[in-house]
Amino acid sequence: MAEIKLSLETEIGRIKLKNPVMVASGTFGYGEEFAELVDLKKLGAIVTKTITLKPREGNPPPRIVETPCGMLNAIGLENPGLEDFIKEKLSFLKKIGVPIIVSIGGDEIKEFVELARRLDKEKGISGLELNISCPNVSADRKPPPKASLAKGGKTENRKPQLIAKDEDATYELVKAVRQATNLSLITKLSPNVADIVAIGKAAVEGGSDALSLINTFSGMAIDIETRKPRLGNIIGGLSGPAIKPLALKAVWETAQQIDIPIIGMGGIMNWQDALEFIIAGASAVAIGTANFINPHSAVEIAQGIEDYLRKNRIKSIQELWRTVLRNFS
Ligand SMILES: Cc1cc2nc3c(=O)[nH]c(=O)nc-3n(C[C@H](O)[C@H](O)[C@H](O)COP(=O)(O)O)c2cc1C
């Protein structure tokens, strides 16, 4: 049988990817750390560790704990800050030759706006991922006061603890960042909400070009010998295979109702997992925890997707979607 002409190309906003497999924020440093191990040119895109305006030291150790079928992390956004990122990390990243997506975070909308305005001036950046969903910054550590719970989680003068938990705050943040930059905007959603699709819709209304789903699930672990939490921060974010079915459902539900591209992630360990996310409606996937087990995961997963398409004589991701009944009815 004749070989078919195959393309793994996909688009996230205005970002063109030669294959749909990227590395997830915080699990691949700033690329350089993996340069001797991995052929970085084979990645669909690189999403950097989240940077903030000023350097941050992160949370007290221990910051990572292994759990059944997953891991808990409470890194707490340790990063060198915007200026050092531009001076020391960006020059390496922009020479790689794959789209670079810079993940940005902060405690307030104006911090995101300032980051976006400054990064907009730099060459070699394809897009920004808005990390509005990190569950480890200190504001999220304390449970809400009882008064707040009695009012359904809201009090009049209380700011939401995470922007990603609030539709209005998500809309305001994305809209403000949209006005500060022409770079493609990807909003990264938290699964720690009642209705993730509603938050996604708010991001679309604000002007987001794409969505990343999902960040980690809030969790904790206790050492019964010391009778203390295993993480210095007490709570952390659960990732890895344990969360895959939950992440897949979030991607599928969102893809049913929202038309902008989705980057699916959460427990993807191999090409079969990645294909599940694409069949559920993701335009691309991001590999996170798997990088800690096998740094070649993303490259191997891209190859696995290519082999699957070839074997099934499907020419592209778009053609794969056409073979799928999205509502699975
Ligand atoms: C050690 C670690 C650090 C992370 N740091 C970030 C981060 O800085 N910014 C962010 O948006 N997500 C961060 N994440 C979340 C991942 O990007 C990803 O959304 C999540 O881990 C789910 O994917 P996975 O199960 O494949 O790891 C981090 C995850 C891990 C495990």
mmCIF file of C-alpha atoms and ligand atoms in Angstrom:
data_model
loop_
_atom_site.group_PDB
_atom_site.id
_atom_site.type_symbol
_atom_site.label_atom_id
_atom_site.label_comp_id
_atom_site.label_asym_id
_atom_site.label_seq_id
_atom_site.Cartn_x
_atom_site.Cartn_y
_atom_site.Cartn_z
ATOM 1 C CA MET A 1 0.000 0.000 0.000
ATOM 2 C CA ALA A 2 1.260 3.506 -0.880
ATOM 3 C CA GLU A 3 2.560 5.691 1.975
ATOM 4 C CA ILE A 4 0.127 8.473 2.915
ATOM 5 C CA LYS A 5 1.216 12.118 3.207
ATOM 6 C CA LEU A 6 0.819 12.896 6.847
ATOM 7 C CA SER A 7 0.828 16.147 8.828
ATOM 8 C CA LEU A 8 0.816 16.488 12.598
ATOM 9 C CA GLU A 9 0.324 20.253 12.406
ATOM 10 C CA THR A 10 -2.076 21.988 14.731
ATOM 11 C CA GLU A 11 -2.881 25.585 15.714
ATOM 12 C CA ILE A 12 -3.256 27.235 19.102
ATOM 13 C CA GLY A 13 -4.489 30.759 18.516
ATOM 14 C CA ARG A 14 -2.027 32.167 15.976
ATOM 15 C CA ILE A 15 0.658 29.711 17.069
ATOM 16 C CA LYS A 16 1.431 27.025 14.494
ATOM 17 C CA LEU A 17 2.779 23.794 15.957
ATOM 18 C CA LYS A 18 4.432 21.149 13.789
ATOM 19 C CA ASN A 19 3.152 18.488 16.169
ATOM 20 C CA PRO A 20 0.551 18.635 18.962
ATOM 21 C CA VAL A 21 2.805 17.604 21.863
ATOM 22 C CA MET A 22 4.161 20.315 24.136
ATOM 23 C CA VAL A 23 5.700 20.240 27.599
ATOM 24 C CA ALA A 24 3.623 21.518 30.519
ATOM 25 C CA SER A 25 4.570 24.519 32.610
ATOM 26 C CA GLY A 26 6.766 23.814 35.616
ATOM 27 C CA THR A 27 7.807 20.343 34.532
ATOM 28 C CA PHE A 28 10.475 21.264 31.976
ATOM 29 C CA GLY A 29 12.148 24.278 33.582
ATOM 30 C CA TYR A 30 13.140 26.821 30.937
ATOM 31 C CA GLY A 31 14.161 24.210 28.342
ATOM 32 C CA GLU A 32 17.895 24.536 28.939
ATOM 33 C CA GLU A 33 17.804 22.043 31.815
ATOM 34 C CA PHE A 34 16.729 19.315 29.352
ATOM 35 C CA ALA A 35 18.863 20.355 26.364
ATOM 36 C CA GLU A 36 21.494 17.635 26.820
ATOM 37 C CA LEU A 37 18.907 14.906 27.196
ATOM 38 C CA VAL A 38 16.194 15.773 24.703
ATOM 39 C CA ASP A 39 16.159 16.927 21.069
ATOM 40 C CA LEU A 40 14.179 20.075 21.865
ATOM 41 C CA LYS A 41 13.436 20.750 18.177
ATOM 42 C CA LYS A 42 11.137 17.727 18.162
ATOM 43 C CA LEU A 43 8.743 19.287 20.683
ATOM 44 C CA GLY A 44 5.512 20.866 19.442
ATOM 45 C CA ALA A 45 6.116 23.825 21.786
ATOM 46 C CA ILE A 46 7.706 24.632 25.124
ATOM 47 C CA VAL A 47 5.712 26.190 27.940
ATOM 48 C CA THR A 48 8.057 27.719 30.499
ATOM 49 C CA LYS A 49 7.814 27.445 34.250
ATOM 50 C CA THR A 50 5.531 30.248 35.467
ATOM 51 C CA ILE A 51 7.335 33.538 35.958
ATOM 52 C CA THR A 52 6.231 36.428 38.136
ATOM 53 C CA LEU A 53 7.207 40.111 38.099
ATOM 54 C CA LYS A 54 9.657 39.773 40.995
ATOM 55 C CA PRO A 55 11.760 36.702 41.860
ATOM 56 C CA ARG A 56 10.091 34.229 44.226
ATOM 57 C CA GLU A 57 11.723 31.713 46.541
ATOM 58 C CA GLY A 58 8.771 29.344 46.611
ATOM 59 C CA ASN A 59 7.461 27.207 49.456
ATOM 60 C CA PRO A 60 9.360 25.523 52.314
ATOM 61 C CA PRO A 61 10.521 21.914 51.700
ATOM 62 C CA PRO A 62 9.515 19.158 51.245
ATOM 63 C CA ARG A 63 7.942 20.339 48.000
ATOM 64 C CA ILE A 64 7.299 17.061 46.214
ATOM 65 C CA VAL A 65 5.748 13.844 47.511
ATOM 66 C CA GLU A 66 5.001 10.672 45.619
ATOM 67 C CA THR A 67 1.420 9.414 45.944
ATOM 68 C CA PRO A 68 -0.329 6.348 44.516
ATOM 69 C CA CYS A 69 -0.340 6.835 40.715
ATOM 70 C CA GLY A 70 0.758 10.442 40.998
ATOM 71 C CA MET A 71 2.632 13.148 42.825
ATOM 72 C CA LEU A 72 1.851 16.134 44.995
ATOM 73 C CA ASN A 73 3.847 19.306 44.493
ATOM 74 C CA ALA A 74 3.923 22.582 46.338
ATOM 75 C CA ILE A 75 6.746 24.414 44.603
ATOM 76 C CA GLY A 76 5.011 27.745 45.171
ATOM 77 C CA LEU A 77 6.016 29.506 41.952
ATOM 78 C CA GLU A 78 9.762 29.614 42.631
ATOM 79 C CA ASN A 79 11.209 31.593 39.707
ATOM 80 C CA PRO A 80 13.900 34.165 38.904
ATOM 81 C CA GLY A 81 11.419 36.970 38.108
ATOM 82 C CA LEU A 82 10.759 38.771 34.821
ATOM 83 C CA GLU A 83 14.045 40.618 34.324
ATOM 84 C CA ASP A 84 16.294 37.611 34.973
ATOM 85 C CA PHE A 85 14.033 35.475 32.795
ATOM 86 C CA ILE A 86 14.532 37.876 29.897
ATOM 87 C CA LYS A 87 18.277 38.239 30.498
ATOM 88 C CA GLU A 88 19.170 34.637 31.263
ATOM 89 C CA LYS A 89 16.510 32.232 30.002
ATOM 90 C CA LEU A 90 14.858 33.755 26.950
ATOM 91 C CA SER A 91 18.016 34.008 24.817
ATOM 92 C CA PHE A 92 18.428 30.211 24.990
ATOM 93 C CA LEU A 93 14.728 29.486 24.460
ATOM 94 C CA LYS A 94 14.319 31.621 21.353
ATOM 95 C CA LYS A 95 17.195 29.852 19.573
ATOM 96 C CA ILE A 96 15.556 26.410 19.809
ATOM 97 C CA GLY A 97 13.259 26.912 16.849
ATOM 98 C CA VAL A 98 9.956 25.737 18.368
ATOM 99 C CA PRO A 99 7.156 28.031 19.609
ATOM 100 C CA ILE A 100 7.893 29.386 23.084
ATOM 101 C CA ILE A 101 4.933 29.999 25.359
ATOM 102 C CA VAL A 102 5.761 31.939 28.499
ATOM 103 C CA SER A 103 3.648 31.094 31.519
ATOM 104 C CA ILE A 104 2.949 34.145 33.665
ATOM 105 C CA GLY A 105 1.463 34.381 37.144
ATOM 106 C CA GLY A 106 0.828 36.871 39.863
ATOM 107 C CA ASP A 107 -1.350 37.836 42.776
ATOM 108 C CA GLU A 108 -3.084 40.729 41.066
ATOM 109 C CA ILE A 109 -4.367 41.654 37.629
ATOM 110 C CA LYS A 110 -1.895 44.519 37.315
ATOM 111 C CA GLU A 111 1.021 42.106 37.770
ATOM 112 C CA PHE A 112 -0.216 40.032 34.808
ATOM 113 C CA VAL A 113 -0.705 43.201 32.741
ATOM 114 C CA GLU A 114 2.808 44.434 33.491
ATOM 115 C CA LEU A 115 4.307 41.042 32.576
ATOM 116 C CA ALA A 116 2.333 40.926 29.320
ATOM 117 C CA ARG A 117 3.264 44.485 28.348
ATOM 118 C CA ARG A 118 6.967 43.818 28.953
ATOM 119 C CA LEU A 119 7.054 40.399 27.226
ATOM 120 C CA ASP A 120 5.154 41.789 24.232
ATOM 121 C CA LYS A 121 8.279 43.825 23.429
ATOM 122 C CA GLU A 122 10.564 40.762 23.351
ATOM 123 C CA LYS A 123 11.269 38.802 20.181
ATOM 124 C CA GLY A 124 10.987 35.012 20.082
ATOM 125 C CA ILE A 125 7.834 34.561 22.177
ATOM 126 C CA SER A 126 4.785 33.028 20.476
ATOM 127 C CA GLY A 127 2.260 33.255 23.269
ATOM 128 C CA LEU A 128 1.511 33.706 26.933
ATOM 129 C CA GLU A 129 -0.124 31.139 29.176
ATOM 130 C CA LEU A 130 -1.986 32.802 32.023
ATOM 131 C CA ASN A 131 -1.497 30.740 35.158
ATOM 132 C CA ILE A 132 -4.531 31.916 37.069
ATOM 133 C CA SER A 133 -4.858 28.517 38.647
ATOM 134 C CA CYS A 134 -1.835 27.778 40.783
ATOM 135 C CA PRO A 135 -3.214 26.277 44.003
ATOM 136 C CA ASN A 136 -0.042 26.714 46.072
ATOM 137 C CA VAL A 137 0.391 30.422 46.649
ATOM 138 C CA SER A 138 -0.128 31.318 50.283
ATOM 139 C CA ALA A 139 -3.470 33.075 49.796
ATOM 140 C CA ASP A 140 -5.008 29.679 49.075
ATOM 141 C CA ARG A 141 -3.629 27.898 52.122
ATOM 142 C CA LYS A 142 -6.202 28.854 54.707
ATOM 143 C CA PRO A 143 -9.684 27.383 54.488
ATOM 144 C CA PRO A 144 -12.354 30.090 54.029
ATOM 145 C CA PRO A 145 -13.761 31.533 57.280
ATOM 146 C CA LYS A 146 -17.084 30.089 58.444
ATOM 147 C CA ALA A 147 -18.933 33.324 57.659
ATOM 148 C CA SER A 148 -17.784 32.984 54.095
ATOM 149 C CA LEU A 149 -18.947 29.371 53.853
ATOM 150 C CA ALA A 150 -22.360 30.295 55.194
ATOM 151 C CA LYS A 151 -22.720 32.756 52.334
ATOM 152 C CA GLY A 152 -21.902 30.209 49.710
ATOM 153 C CA GLY A 153 -18.176 30.964 49.628
ATOM 154 C CA LYS A 154 -18.477 34.716 49.131
ATOM 155 C CA THR A 155 -18.417 37.731 51.420
ATOM 156 C CA GLU A 156 -18.967 41.255 50.184
ATOM 157 C CA ASN A 157 -15.505 42.684 50.651
ATOM 158 C CA ARG A 158 -13.442 39.581 50.239
ATOM 159 C CA LYS A 159 -11.278 39.112 47.142
ATOM 160 C CA PRO A 160 -11.461 35.641 45.575
ATOM 161 C CA GLN A 161 -8.502 33.530 46.698
ATOM 162 C CA LEU A 162 -7.766 32.303 43.199
ATOM 163 C CA ILE A 163 -8.711 34.195 40.065
ATOM 164 C CA ALA A 164 -9.433 30.882 38.374
ATOM 165 C CA LYS A 165 -12.248 30.214 40.845
ATOM 166 C CA ASP A 166 -14.220 33.292 39.857
ATOM 167 C CA GLU A 167 -15.865 33.968 36.475
ATOM 168 C CA ASP A 168 -15.833 37.771 36.814
ATOM 169 C CA ALA A 169 -12.215 37.891 37.945
ATOM 170 C CA THR A 170 -11.175 35.581 35.077
ATOM 171 C CA TYR A 171 -12.990 37.768 32.557
ATOM 172 C CA GLU A 172 -11.437 40.966 33.973
ATOM 173 C CA LEU A 173 -7.944 39.519 34.026
ATOM 174 C CA VAL A 174 -8.010 38.132 30.480
ATOM 175 C CA LYS A 175 -9.564 41.333 29.147
ATOM 176 C CA ALA A 176 -6.896 43.479 30.816
ATOM 177 C CA VAL A 177 -4.045 41.284 29.527
ATOM 178 C CA ARG A 178 -5.635 41.180 26.061
ATOM 179 C CA GLN A 179 -5.366 44.971 25.920
ATOM 180 C CA ALA A 180 -1.689 44.846 26.901
ATOM 181 C CA THR A 181 -0.384 42.431 24.237
ATOM 182 C CA ASN A 182 -0.854 41.070 20.732
ATOM 183 C CA LEU A 183 0.668 37.712 21.667
ATOM 184 C CA SER A 184 -1.634 34.691 21.546
ATOM 185 C CA LEU A 185 -3.241 34.205 24.957
ATOM 186 C CA ILE A 186 -3.851 30.838 26.539
ATOM 187 C CA THR A 187 -5.758 30.765 29.824
ATOM 188 C CA LYS A 188 -4.885 27.838 32.086
ATOM 189 C CA LEU A 189 -7.858 26.642 34.088
ATOM 190 C CA SER A 190 -8.000 25.090 37.521
ATOM 191 C CA PRO A 191 -9.996 21.904 38.101
ATOM 192 C CA ASN A 192 -10.653 23.026 41.687
ATOM 193 C CA VAL A 193 -13.921 24.727 40.751
ATOM 194 C CA ALA A 194 -17.582 23.761 40.598
ATOM 195 C CA ASP A 195 -18.023 24.575 36.890
ATOM 196 C CA ILE A 196 -14.856 24.669 34.793
ATOM 197 C CA VAL A 197 -16.789 25.322 31.558
ATOM 198 C CA ALA A 198 -18.220 28.551 33.020
ATOM 199 C CA ILE A 199 -14.699 29.783 33.853
ATOM 200 C CA GLY A 200 -13.576 28.819 30.339
ATOM 201 C CA LYS A 201 -16.434 30.839 28.841
ATOM 202 C CA ALA A 202 -15.406 33.861 30.915
ATOM 203 C CA ALA A 203 -11.852 33.537 29.537
ATOM 204 C CA VAL A 204 -13.210 33.373 25.972
ATOM 205 C CA GLU A 205 -15.302 36.497 26.558
ATOM 206 C CA GLY A 206 -12.235 38.257 27.917
ATOM 207 C CA GLY A 207 -10.397 37.520 24.661
ATOM 208 C CA SER A 208 -8.433 34.326 25.300
ATOM 209 C CA ASP A 209 -7.276 32.593 22.091
ATOM 210 C CA ALA A 210 -7.046 29.153 23.687
ATOM 211 C CA LEU A 211 -7.466 27.284 26.972
ATOM 212 C CA SER A 212 -5.134 24.943 28.860
ATOM 213 C CA LEU A 213 -6.891 22.266 30.873
ATOM 214 C CA ILE A 214 -6.002 21.346 33.579
ATOM 215 C CA ASN A 215 -3.750 22.519 36.354
ATOM 216 C CA THR A 216 -3.297 20.248 39.380
ATOM 217 C CA PHE A 217 -5.988 19.136 41.824
ATOM 218 C CA SER A 218 -5.639 20.445 45.360
ATOM 219 C CA GLY A 219 -4.594 17.654 47.730
ATOM 220 C CA MET A 220 -2.501 16.620 50.728
ATOM 221 C CA ALA A 221 -0.698 13.696 52.341
ATOM 222 C CA ILE A 222 0.092 12.968 55.999
ATOM 223 C CA ASP A 223 2.969 10.934 57.489
ATOM 224 C CA ILE A 224 1.350 8.819 60.195
ATOM 225 C CA GLU A 225 4.699 8.262 61.996
ATOM 226 C CA THR A 226 5.471 11.962 62.488
ATOM 227 C CA ARG A 227 1.737 12.815 62.316
ATOM 228 C CA LYS A 228 2.641 15.786 60.172
ATOM 229 C CA PRO A 229 1.769 16.788 56.628
ATOM 230 C CA ARG A 230 4.257 15.451 54.104
ATOM 231 C CA LEU A 231 4.497 18.794 52.278
ATOM 232 C CA GLY A 232 6.063 21.870 53.871
ATOM 233 C CA ASN A 233 3.127 23.883 52.508
ATOM 234 C CA ILE A 234 0.630 21.330 53.962
ATOM 235 C CA ILE A 235 -1.395 21.267 50.727
ATOM 236 C CA GLY A 236 -0.195 20.865 47.173
ATOM 237 C CA GLY A 237 -1.269 20.006 43.646
ATOM 238 C CA LEU A 238 -1.930 16.427 42.576
ATOM 239 C CA SER A 239 -0.759 15.419 39.092
ATOM 240 C CA GLY A 240 0.012 12.253 37.149
ATOM 241 C CA PRO A 241 -2.019 9.198 36.078
ATOM 242 C CA ALA A 242 -4.309 9.517 39.140
ATOM 243 C CA ILE A 243 -5.942 12.607 37.614
ATOM 244 C CA LYS A 244 -6.184 11.497 33.974
ATOM 245 C CA PRO A 245 -9.862 10.470 33.875
ATOM 246 C CA LEU A 246 -10.818 13.706 35.656
ATOM 247 C CA ALA A 247 -8.741 15.823 33.276
ATOM 248 C CA LEU A 248 -10.130 14.018 30.240
ATOM 249 C CA LYS A 249 -13.696 14.703 31.353
ATOM 250 C CA ALA A 250 -12.889 18.396 31.905
ATOM 251 C CA VAL A 251 -11.433 18.632 28.381
ATOM 252 C CA TRP A 252 -14.344 16.797 26.778
ATOM 253 C CA GLU A 253 -17.006 18.857 28.583
ATOM 254 C CA THR A 254 -15.247 22.096 27.702
ATOM 255 C CA ALA A 255 -14.735 21.113 24.059
ATOM 256 C CA GLN A 256 -18.478 20.432 23.779
ATOM 257 C CA GLN A 257 -19.321 24.009 24.657
ATOM 258 C CA ILE A 258 -16.347 26.171 23.729
ATOM 259 C CA ASP A 259 -14.995 26.702 20.244
ATOM 260 C CA ILE A 260 -11.434 27.936 20.851
ATOM 261 C CA PRO A 261 -8.518 25.448 20.847
ATOM 262 C CA ILE A 262 -7.871 23.436 23.993
ATOM 263 C CA ILE A 263 -4.505 22.160 25.208
ATOM 264 C CA GLY A 264 -5.310 19.008 27.166
ATOM 265 C CA MET A 265 -3.157 17.807 30.052
ATOM 266 C CA GLY A 266 -3.340 15.801 33.244
ATOM 267 C CA GLY A 267 -1.734 12.391 33.644
ATOM 268 C CA ILE A 268 -0.662 11.875 30.031
ATOM 269 C CA MET A 269 2.073 9.235 30.228
ATOM 270 C CA ASN A 270 2.077 7.764 26.707
ATOM 271 C CA TRP A 271 0.764 8.274 23.176
ATOM 272 C CA GLN A 272 -2.405 6.345 23.885
ATOM 273 C CA ASP A 273 -3.267 8.771 26.712
ATOM 274 C CA ALA A 274 -2.501 11.721 24.429
ATOM 275 C CA LEU A 275 -4.821 10.392 21.729
ATOM 276 C CA GLU A 276 -7.644 10.100 24.255
ATOM 277 C CA PHE A 277 -7.351 13.845 24.894
ATOM 278 C CA ILE A 278 -7.239 14.667 21.174
ATOM 279 C CA ILE A 279 -10.274 12.469 20.488
ATOM 280 C CA ALA A 280 -12.054 14.256 23.367
ATOM 281 C CA GLY A 281 -11.481 17.542 21.515
ATOM 282 C CA ALA A 282 -8.009 18.829 22.447
ATOM 283 C CA SER A 283 -6.050 20.544 19.650
ATOM 284 C CA ALA A 284 -2.788 19.808 21.449
ATOM 285 C CA VAL A 285 -1.598 18.088 24.600
ATOM 286 C CA ALA A 286 0.954 18.980 27.265
ATOM 287 C CA ILE A 287 3.151 16.488 29.082
ATOM 288 C CA GLY A 288 3.880 17.205 32.749
ATOM 289 C CA THR A 289 4.633 14.598 35.413
ATOM 290 C CA ALA A 290 5.798 12.099 32.766
ATOM 291 C CA ASN A 291 8.887 14.316 32.184
ATOM 292 C CA PHE A 292 10.142 13.437 35.670
ATOM 293 C CA ILE A 293 9.991 9.708 34.876
ATOM 294 C CA ASN A 294 11.211 9.864 31.283
ATOM 295 C CA PRO A 295 12.461 13.176 29.880
ATOM 296 C CA HIS A 296 11.908 11.830 26.348
ATOM 297 C CA SER A 297 8.175 11.350 26.975
ATOM 298 C CA ALA A 298 6.943 14.261 24.821
ATOM 299 C CA VAL A 299 9.126 13.309 21.835
ATOM 300 C CA GLU A 300 8.116 9.636 22.107
ATOM 301 C CA ILE A 301 4.435 10.575 22.411
ATOM 302 C CA ALA A 302 4.601 12.714 19.235
ATOM 303 C CA GLN A 303 6.163 9.739 17.419
ATOM 304 C CA GLY A 304 3.471 7.412 18.791
ATOM 305 C CA ILE A 305 0.695 9.699 17.522
ATOM 306 C CA GLU A 306 2.336 9.812 14.095
ATOM 307 C CA ASP A 307 2.609 6.000 13.961
ATOM 308 C CA TYR A 308 -1.051 5.625 15.002
ATOM 309 C CA LEU A 309 -2.256 8.020 12.297
ATOM 310 C CA ARG A 310 -0.136 6.266 9.677
ATOM 311 C CA LYS A 311 -1.358 2.826 10.728
ATOM 312 C CA ASN A 312 -4.971 4.007 10.559
ATOM 313 C CA ARG A 313 -4.381 5.889 7.281
ATOM 314 C CA ILE A 314 -5.517 9.180 8.835
ATOM 315 C CA LYS A 315 -3.728 12.173 7.323
ATOM 316 C CA SER A 316 -4.035 14.760 10.094
ATOM 317 C CA ILE A 317 -5.407 15.650 13.517
ATOM 318 C CA GLN A 318 -8.254 17.445 11.747
ATOM 319 C CA GLU A 319 -9.121 14.271 9.818
ATOM 320 C CA LEU A 320 -8.927 12.268 13.053
ATOM 321 C CA TRP A 321 -11.538 14.623 14.544
ATOM 322 C CA ARG A 322 -13.800 14.088 11.552
ATOM 323 C CA THR A 323 -13.832 10.357 12.355
ATOM 324 C CA VAL A 324 -14.991 11.071 15.900
ATOM 325 C CA LEU A 325 -18.541 11.657 17.003
ATOM 326 C CA ARG A 326 -17.854 14.376 19.574
ATOM 327 C CA ASN A 327 -20.912 13.643 21.686
ATOM 328 C CA PHE A 328 -20.134 9.931 21.459
ATOM 329 C CA SER A 329 -23.813 9.167 20.977
HETATM 330 C C1 LIG B 1 6.465 19.888 39.842
HETATM 331 C C2 LIG B 1 5.365 20.607 39.104
HETATM 332 C C3 LIG B 1 5.458 21.979 38.923
HETATM 333 C C4 LIG B 1 4.436 22.666 38.247
HETATM 334 N N1 LIG B 1 4.556 24.016 38.046
HETATM 335 C C5 LIG B 1 3.616 24.676 37.342
HETATM 336 C C6 LIG B 1 3.775 26.053 37.047
HETATM 337 O O1 LIG B 1 4.783 26.696 37.386
HETATM 338 N N2 LIG B 1 2.774 26.666 36.355
HETATM 339 C C7 LIG B 1 1.653 25.999 35.912
HETATM 340 O O2 LIG B 1 0.780 26.605 35.265
HETATM 341 N N3 LIG B 1 1.500 24.674 36.150
HETATM 342 C C8 LIG B 1 2.445 24.004 36.846
HETATM 343 N N4 LIG B 1 2.302 22.656 37.062
HETATM 344 C C9 LIG B 1 1.108 21.956 36.545
HETATM 345 C C10 LIG B 1 1.395 21.237 35.234
HETATM 346 O O3 LIG B 1 1.763 22.161 34.215
HETATM 347 C C11 LIG B 1 0.153 20.431 34.750
HETATM 348 O O4 LIG B 1 -0.913 21.319 34.519
HETATM 349 C C12 LIG B 1 -0.294 19.388 35.755
HETATM 350 O O5 LIG B 1 0.807 18.806 36.424
HETATM 351 C C13 LIG B 1 -1.142 18.269 35.121
HETATM 352 O O6 LIG B 1 -0.410 17.554 34.160
HETATM 353 P P1 LIG B 1 0.402 16.179 34.495
HETATM 354 O O7 LIG B 1 -0.532 15.300 35.274
HETATM 355 O O8 LIG B 1 0.796 15.626 33.162
HETATM 356 O O9 LIG B 1 1.593 16.571 35.317
HETATM 357 C C14 LIG B 1 3.302 21.962 37.735
HETATM 358 C C15 LIG B 1 3.239 20.570 37.918
HETATM 359 C C16 LIG B 1 4.244 19.887 38.576
HETATM 360 C C17 LIG B 1 4.123 18.388 38.740
#
